[in-house]
Short mmCIF file of C-alpha atoms (C1' of nucleotides) in Angstrom, two decimals:
data_model
loop_
_atom_site.label_atom_id
_atom_site.label_comp_id
_atom_site.label_asym_id
_atom_site.label_seq_id
_atom_site.Cartn_x
_atom_site.Cartn_y
_atom_site.Cartn_z
CA MET K 1 -1.69 0.44 31.26
CA HIS K 2 1.70 -0.81 30.20
CA PRO K 3 4.44 0.78 32.32
CA ARG K 4 6.69 1.68 29.43
CA ILE K 5 4.16 3.78 27.55
CA VAL K 6 4.73 7.12 29.21
CA ASP K 7 8.45 6.54 29.31
CA THR K 8 8.67 5.84 25.61
CA LEU K 9 6.64 8.91 24.71
CA LYS K 10 8.67 11.16 26.99
CA LYS K 11 11.95 9.84 25.68
CA ASN K 12 10.85 10.81 22.22
CA GLN K 13 9.67 14.26 23.30
CA LEU K 14 6.07 13.57 22.48
CA SER K 15 3.06 14.91 24.34
CA ILE K 16 1.26 12.30 26.39
CA THR K 17 -2.12 12.13 24.70
CA GLU K 18 -4.94 9.62 24.83
CA SER K 19 -4.52 8.42 21.27
CA ARG K 20 -0.78 7.97 21.55
CA LYS K 21 -1.08 6.07 24.80
CA LYS K 22 -3.79 3.79 23.47
CA ILE K 23 -2.15 3.12 20.13
CA LEU K 24 1.23 2.48 21.69
CA GLU K 25 -0.40 0.12 24.14
CA MET K 26 -1.87 -1.87 21.27
CA PHE K 27 1.60 -2.39 19.87
CA LEU K 28 3.02 -3.37 23.25
CA GLN K 29 0.25 -5.85 24.01
CA ARG K 30 0.14 -7.55 20.67
CA LYS K 31 3.17 -9.39 19.41
CA GLY K 32 2.29 -9.16 15.73
CA ALA K 33 2.15 -6.20 13.43
CA LEU K 34 -0.78 -3.83 13.14
CA ALA K 35 -2.34 -2.22 10.11
CA HIS K 36 -4.17 1.07 10.20
CA ALA K 37 -7.46 -0.79 9.88
CA ASP K 38 -6.67 -3.00 12.91
CA ILE K 39 -6.14 0.05 15.06
CA GLU K 40 -9.27 1.71 13.78
CA GLN K 41 -11.34 -1.35 14.61
CA GLN K 42 -9.78 -2.06 17.98
CA SER K 43 -10.19 1.49 19.19
CA GLY K 44 -13.86 1.40 18.20
CA GLU K 45 -14.16 4.82 16.65
CA GLU K 46 -12.63 6.39 19.71
CA PHE K 47 -10.23 8.33 17.52
CA ASP K 48 -10.58 10.03 14.21
CA ARG K 49 -9.08 8.25 11.23
CA VAL K 50 -6.82 11.21 10.62
CA THR K 51 -5.49 11.05 14.16
CA ILE K 52 -4.50 7.44 13.68
CA TYR K 53 -2.70 8.25 10.46
CA ARG K 54 -0.83 11.09 12.10
CA THR K 55 0.01 9.10 15.19
CA LEU K 56 1.46 6.27 13.13
CA GLN K 57 3.43 8.74 11.06
CA THR K 58 4.82 10.37 14.19
CA PHE K 59 5.78 7.00 15.67
CA VAL K 60 7.58 6.05 12.47
CA GLU K 61 9.47 9.35 12.40
CA LYS K 62 10.54 8.90 16.00
CA GLY K 63 11.56 5.33 15.36
CA ILE K 64 9.08 3.83 17.79
CA ILE K 65 7.55 1.67 15.09
CA HIS K 66 8.56 0.75 11.57
CA SER K 67 6.61 -0.16 8.48
CA ILE K 68 6.81 -3.67 7.11
CA PRO K 69 7.17 -4.32 3.39
CA SER K 70 4.46 -6.43 1.84
CA ALA K 71 3.55 -7.48 -1.65
CA ASP K 72 -0.18 -7.03 -1.25
CA ASN K 73 -0.19 -3.31 -0.74
CA SER K 74 -1.20 -3.38 2.89
CA VAL K 75 0.95 -1.28 5.19
CA ARG K 76 1.62 -2.83 8.54
CA TYR K 77 3.62 -1.52 11.44
CA ALA K 78 5.52 -3.16 14.25
CA LEU K 79 7.41 -1.98 17.29
CA CYS K 80 11.09 -1.37 16.81
CA LYS K 81 13.30 -3.79 18.64
CA ASP K 82 14.86 -1.63 21.31
CA ASP K 83 12.07 0.80 21.96
CA CYS K 84 14.20 3.08 19.87
CA SER K 85 15.09 5.12 22.90
CA GLU K 86 18.47 5.59 21.26
CA GLY K 87 17.07 7.10 18.11
CA HIS K 88 16.22 5.42 14.89
CA HIS K 89 18.96 3.40 13.35
CA HIS K 90 17.53 1.54 10.42
CA ASP K 91 17.55 -2.02 11.56
CA ASN K 92 17.49 -4.99 9.31
CA HIS K 93 14.46 -7.12 9.94
CA VAL K 94 13.02 -10.47 9.15
CA HIS K 95 9.24 -10.62 8.88
CA PHE K 96 6.84 -13.44 8.37
CA MET K 97 3.42 -12.96 6.86
CA CYS K 98 0.86 -15.73 7.09
CA ASP K 99 -1.00 -16.22 3.83
CA HIS K 100 -3.90 -17.75 5.65
CA CYS K 101 -4.75 -15.50 8.59
CA GLY K 102 -2.82 -12.45 7.47
CA THR K 103 -0.93 -12.08 10.72
CA THR K 104 2.47 -10.50 10.34
CA TYR K 105 5.22 -11.53 12.71
CA CYS K 106 8.27 -9.45 13.38
CA LEU K 107 11.15 -11.87 13.92
CA ASP K 108 13.55 -9.52 15.64
CA HIS K 109 15.83 -12.27 16.86
CA VAL K 110 16.42 -13.75 13.42
CA SER K 111 19.38 -12.12 11.77
CA VAL K 112 19.36 -11.00 8.17
CA PRO K 113 21.93 -12.96 6.18
CA PRO K 114 24.38 -11.10 3.96
CA VAL K 115 23.11 -10.58 0.44
CA ALA K 116 25.42 -10.17 -2.51
CA ILE K 117 24.07 -7.01 -4.12
CA PRO K 118 25.84 -6.14 -7.39
CA PRO K 119 28.36 -3.28 -7.34
CA GLY K 120 26.93 0.16 -7.97
CA PHE K 121 24.16 -0.16 -5.43
CA LYS K 122 24.65 1.46 -2.05
CA VAL K 123 22.58 -0.56 0.39
CA THR K 124 21.33 1.07 3.58
CA GLN K 125 18.66 -1.39 4.56
CA VAL K 126 17.74 -4.98 3.91
CA ASP K 127 14.32 -6.42 4.67
CA VAL K 128 13.49 -10.07 4.45
CA VAL K 129 9.84 -10.95 3.99
CA ALA K 130 9.03 -14.60 4.35
CA SER K 131 5.52 -15.87 3.79
CA GLY K 132 3.66 -19.13 4.14
CA THR K 133 1.66 -20.61 6.98
CA CYS K 134 2.10 -19.73 10.63
CA MET K 135 1.90 -22.14 13.58
CA LYS K 136 -1.74 -21.31 14.30
CA CYS K 137 -2.87 -22.07 10.77
CA GLN K 138 -1.07 -25.38 10.13
CA MET A 1 6.98 -5.03 -31.13
CA HIS A 2 8.96 -7.43 -29.01
CA PRO A 3 8.91 -10.90 -30.59
CA ARG A 4 8.05 -12.75 -27.40
CA ILE A 5 4.85 -10.88 -26.66
CA VAL A 6 2.40 -12.94 -28.68
CA ASP A 7 4.12 -16.14 -27.67
CA THR A 8 3.88 -15.36 -23.98
CA LEU A 9 0.22 -14.46 -24.20
CA LYS A 10 -0.62 -17.58 -26.19
CA LYS A 11 1.29 -19.83 -23.86
CA ASN A 12 -0.83 -18.51 -21.03
CA GLN A 13 -4.06 -18.91 -22.96
CA LEU A 14 -4.82 -15.24 -23.06
CA SER A 15 -6.50 -13.37 -25.88
CA ILE A 16 -4.15 -11.16 -27.84
CA THR A 17 -5.49 -7.70 -27.13
CA GLU A 18 -4.05 -4.22 -27.57
CA SER A 19 -3.74 -3.49 -23.87
CA ARG A 20 -2.08 -6.77 -23.04
CA LYS A 21 0.39 -6.43 -25.88
CA LYS A 22 1.28 -2.87 -24.95
CA ILE A 23 1.56 -3.46 -21.22
CA LEU A 24 3.61 -6.61 -21.67
CA GLU A 25 5.88 -4.73 -24.02
CA MET A 26 6.49 -2.10 -21.35
CA PHE A 27 7.70 -4.79 -19.01
CA LEU A 28 9.91 -6.36 -21.66
CA GLN A 29 11.49 -3.09 -22.69
CA ARG A 30 12.14 -1.70 -19.25
CA LYS A 31 14.45 -3.55 -16.94
CA GLY A 32 13.02 -2.10 -13.73
CA ALA A 33 9.67 -2.64 -12.10
CA LEU A 34 6.51 -0.79 -13.01
CA ALA A 35 3.76 0.60 -10.85
CA HIS A 36 0.21 1.02 -11.99
CA ALA A 37 0.78 4.77 -12.26
CA ASP A 38 3.82 4.29 -14.51
CA ILE A 39 1.78 2.26 -16.95
CA GLU A 40 -1.06 4.73 -16.89
CA GLN A 41 1.29 7.60 -17.68
CA GLN A 42 3.31 5.80 -20.34
CA SER A 43 0.26 4.63 -22.21
CA GLY A 44 -1.06 8.18 -22.26
CA GLU A 45 -4.70 7.51 -21.47
CA GLU A 46 -4.83 4.95 -24.22
CA PHE A 47 -6.42 2.47 -21.86
CA ASP A 48 -8.93 2.78 -19.10
CA ARG A 49 -7.62 2.64 -15.55
CA VAL A 50 -9.76 -0.39 -14.90
CA THR A 51 -8.30 -2.21 -17.87
CA ILE A 52 -4.81 -1.69 -16.50
CA TYR A 53 -5.82 -3.02 -13.11
CA ARG A 54 -7.39 -6.07 -14.65
CA THR A 55 -4.51 -6.70 -17.02
CA LEU A 56 -1.99 -6.57 -14.18
CA GLN A 57 -4.17 -8.87 -12.12
CA THR A 58 -4.40 -11.33 -15.00
CA PHE A 59 -0.65 -11.26 -15.56
CA VAL A 60 -0.02 -11.93 -11.87
CA GLU A 61 -2.45 -14.84 -11.86
CA LYS A 62 -0.78 -16.33 -14.92
CA GLY A 63 2.63 -15.83 -13.40
CA ILE A 64 3.85 -13.49 -16.13
CA ILE A 65 4.64 -10.78 -13.60
CA HIS A 66 4.90 -10.69 -9.83
CA SER A 67 4.32 -7.98 -7.28
CA ILE A 68 7.24 -6.61 -5.33
CA PRO A 69 6.99 -6.01 -1.57
CA SER A 70 7.67 -2.47 -0.48
CA ALA A 71 7.50 -0.63 2.80
CA ASP A 72 5.95 2.51 1.37
CA ASN A 73 2.71 1.00 0.23
CA SER A 74 3.34 1.32 -3.46
CA VAL A 75 2.69 -1.83 -5.45
CA ARG A 76 5.16 -2.48 -8.20
CA TYR A 77 5.36 -5.33 -10.64
CA ALA A 78 8.18 -6.98 -12.51
CA LEU A 79 8.48 -9.71 -15.09
CA CYS A 80 8.98 -13.20 -13.77
CA LYS A 81 12.38 -14.61 -14.52
CA ASP A 82 11.60 -17.36 -16.99
CA ASP A 83 8.64 -15.84 -18.78
CA CYS A 84 6.71 -18.20 -16.58
CA SER A 85 5.88 -20.35 -19.56
CA GLU A 86 6.08 -23.29 -17.18
CA GLY A 87 3.44 -21.96 -14.82
CA HIS A 88 3.88 -19.99 -11.69
CA HIS A 89 6.26 -21.43 -9.20
CA HIS A 90 6.81 -18.92 -6.46
CA ASP A 91 10.33 -17.80 -7.00
CA ASN A 92 12.49 -16.23 -4.40
CA HIS A 93 13.60 -12.78 -5.42
CA VAL A 94 15.99 -10.06 -4.46
CA HIS A 95 14.82 -6.53 -5.18
CA PHE A 96 16.48 -3.20 -4.82
CA MET A 97 14.53 0.00 -4.39
CA CYS A 98 16.30 3.33 -4.77
CA ASP A 99 15.29 5.80 -2.08
CA HIS A 100 16.22 8.69 -4.33
CA CYS A 101 14.67 8.05 -7.73
CA GLY A 102 12.22 5.37 -6.69
CA THR A 103 13.34 2.90 -9.34
CA THR A 104 12.90 -0.71 -8.36
CA TYR A 105 15.35 -3.24 -9.70
CA CYS A 106 14.60 -6.92 -9.90
CA LEU A 107 17.88 -8.72 -9.23
CA ASP A 108 16.96 -12.09 -10.61
CA HIS A 109 20.51 -13.34 -10.71
CA VAL A 110 21.19 -12.71 -7.03
CA SER A 111 20.24 -15.71 -4.99
CA VAL A 112 18.27 -15.44 -1.78
CA PRO A 113 20.37 -16.67 1.14
CA PRO A 114 18.91 -19.21 3.54
CA VAL A 115 17.10 -17.61 6.46
CA ALA A 116 16.70 -19.36 9.80
CA ILE A 117 12.97 -19.04 10.39
CA PRO A 118 11.88 -20.40 13.80
CA PRO A 119 10.09 -23.76 13.89
CA GLY A 120 6.34 -23.60 13.49
CA PHE A 121 6.41 -21.45 10.41
CA LYS A 122 5.99 -23.10 7.04
CA VAL A 123 7.80 -20.91 4.55
CA THR A 124 6.75 -20.96 0.91
CA GLN A 125 8.37 -17.76 -0.28
CA VAL A 126 11.16 -15.45 0.76
CA ASP A 127 11.56 -11.95 -0.60
CA VAL A 128 14.56 -9.78 0.05
CA VAL A 129 14.05 -6.06 -0.32
CA ALA A 130 17.20 -4.00 -0.22
CA SER A 131 17.06 -0.23 -0.38
CA GLY A 132 19.52 2.61 -0.62
CA THR A 133 20.97 4.47 -3.60
CA CYS A 134 21.25 3.07 -7.10
CA MET A 135 24.16 3.61 -9.50
CA LYS A 136 22.42 6.45 -11.31
CA CYS A 137 21.83 8.43 -8.13
CA GLN A 138 25.25 8.15 -6.47
"C1'" DA U 1 -18.63 -14.98 -42.33
"C1'" DT U 2 -21.13 -15.82 -38.31
"C1'" DT U 3 -21.67 -16.99 -33.63
"C1'" DA U 4 -19.96 -17.44 -29.03
"C1'" DT U 5 -16.76 -15.90 -25.73
"C1'" DT U 6 -13.83 -12.69 -23.76
"C1'" DT U 7 -12.29 -8.10 -22.92
"C1'" DT U 8 -12.97 -3.29 -22.69
"C1'" DG U 9 -14.78 1.21 -21.22
"C1'" DC U 10 -17.94 3.62 -18.63
"C1'" DA U 11 -20.22 4.81 -14.46
"C1'" DA U 12 -20.79 4.42 -9.97
"C1'" DC U 13 -19.03 3.19 -5.77
"C1'" DA U 14 -15.72 1.85 -1.84
"C1'" DT U 15 -11.49 2.35 0.45
"C1'" DT U 16 -7.47 4.64 1.73
"C1'" DG U 17 -4.74 8.52 2.52
"C1'" DT U 18 -3.98 13.88 2.72
"C1'" DT U 19 -4.57 18.88 3.89
"C1'" DG U 20 -6.31 23.24 6.15
"C1'" DC U 21 -8.30 25.16 9.94
"C1'" DA U 22 -10.96 25.95 14.18
"C1'" DT U 23 -11.33 23.74 18.67
"C1'" DT U 24 -9.53 21.14 22.27
"C1'" DT U 25 -5.91 19.20 24.94
"C1'" DG U 26 -1.42 19.07 27.01
"C1'" DT U 27 2.92 21.53 28.63
"C1'" DG U 28 5.68 24.87 30.88
"C1'" DT U 29 5.79 28.73 33.96
"C1'" DA U 30 4.49 32.02 37.34
"C1'" DT C 1 -3.44 26.19 40.80
"C1'" DA C 2 -4.16 29.31 37.11
"C1'" DC C 3 -2.53 31.13 33.03
"C1'" DA C 4 -0.48 31.50 28.38
"C1'" DC C 5 1.65 29.13 24.83
"C1'" DA C 6 2.34 25.20 21.96
"C1'" DA C 7 0.79 20.99 20.17
"C1'" DA C 8 -2.63 17.55 18.92
"C1'" DT C 9 -7.31 16.50 17.67
"C1'" DG C 10 -11.58 16.35 14.98
"C1'" DC C 11 -14.04 17.88 11.20
"C1'" DA C 12 -14.74 18.72 6.45
"C1'" DA C 13 -13.36 18.58 2.13
"C1'" DC C 14 -10.53 16.65 -1.09
"C1'" DA C 15 -7.32 13.40 -3.73
"C1'" DA C 16 -5.74 9.04 -4.96
"C1'" DT C 17 -6.37 4.26 -5.44
"C1'" DG C 18 -8.84 0.21 -6.15
"C1'" DT C 19 -13.44 -2.51 -7.12
"C1'" DT C 20 -17.89 -4.02 -9.33
"C1'" DG C 21 -21.76 -4.47 -12.76
"C1'" DC C 22 -23.07 -4.08 -17.21
"C1'" DA C 23 -23.55 -2.76 -22.09
"C1'" DA C 24 -20.60 -2.28 -26.15
"C1'" DA C 25 -16.65 -3.71 -28.64
"C1'" DA C 26 -12.98 -6.78 -29.80
"C1'" DT C 27 -11.20 -11.41 -30.14
"C1'" DA C 28 -11.55 -16.39 -30.82
"C1'" DA C 29 -13.80 -20.46 -32.48
"C1'" DT C 30 -16.74 -22.71 -35.89
#
DNA sequence: ATTATTTTGCAACATTGTTGCATTTGTGTA
DNA sequence: TACACAAATGCAACAATGTTGCAAAATAAT
């Protein structure tokens, strides 16, 4: 088991349960983003569907993971950059979604460029969603 | 009826039907984006739910409208900039979604800044999704 | 006007997400 | 360690959303 799992849960005042440990481990092991369906398949019916929904919701509220915008109506989640031990500041993110294999990459180290939003809008968050073909699918 | 409706449909080799005319008119009249539910409500059960799904799908395929990425798993659509009479080149778009009233604005005139995607990724489209509070909700 | 093609509406189904509640699990304390 | 309290889980039922096949209706072509 990944060493940071229990730490992260404790820091966020969450009970250490099987589902939370396992789901958090999936995020730590895999670089890319995960959809609800991915988790359901990978865990092999170990957890109830409802439990997965609630766990993801809890993780989002605590700022452990964040949801990634997509145009095809599939919600995906990825780990927040800094384990969010400091709380959940809404980071700006750059994501890449491969049209071919569907993998979503969370490019934490790419900075979001300034965007000239017209006056009148109060911007709190900017997400950049790039899509195309990833290195594995060239 | 908006004068461009029949033209747009003809240019895209689509039959001129009631649902297509009415749904396209909704997009032309309203500046913001529309979700499936919006259309269903505004048309007042005039059309079957399935018809709306299929009409939206057709419009997307023809490049008349495009879907807007969002983090909350709600698909919204907006008119393509140039009526897409030329076919569907994948434009880069800036969108703004108001956290308060849920309205999605399609900021066609704001240009998408260059983003430094790491080598290995072949980018075909970049969407920028800003969120916060719109002018009506300040 | 008539025929051929396309679109629509209906029904049935599949998927995805939500809620309430009893049972189980985890946490804090003696 | 054992106990009581709090929290999370699983189940069932439900709601919302999206899909598919097919007969009937509307549109387009002749």
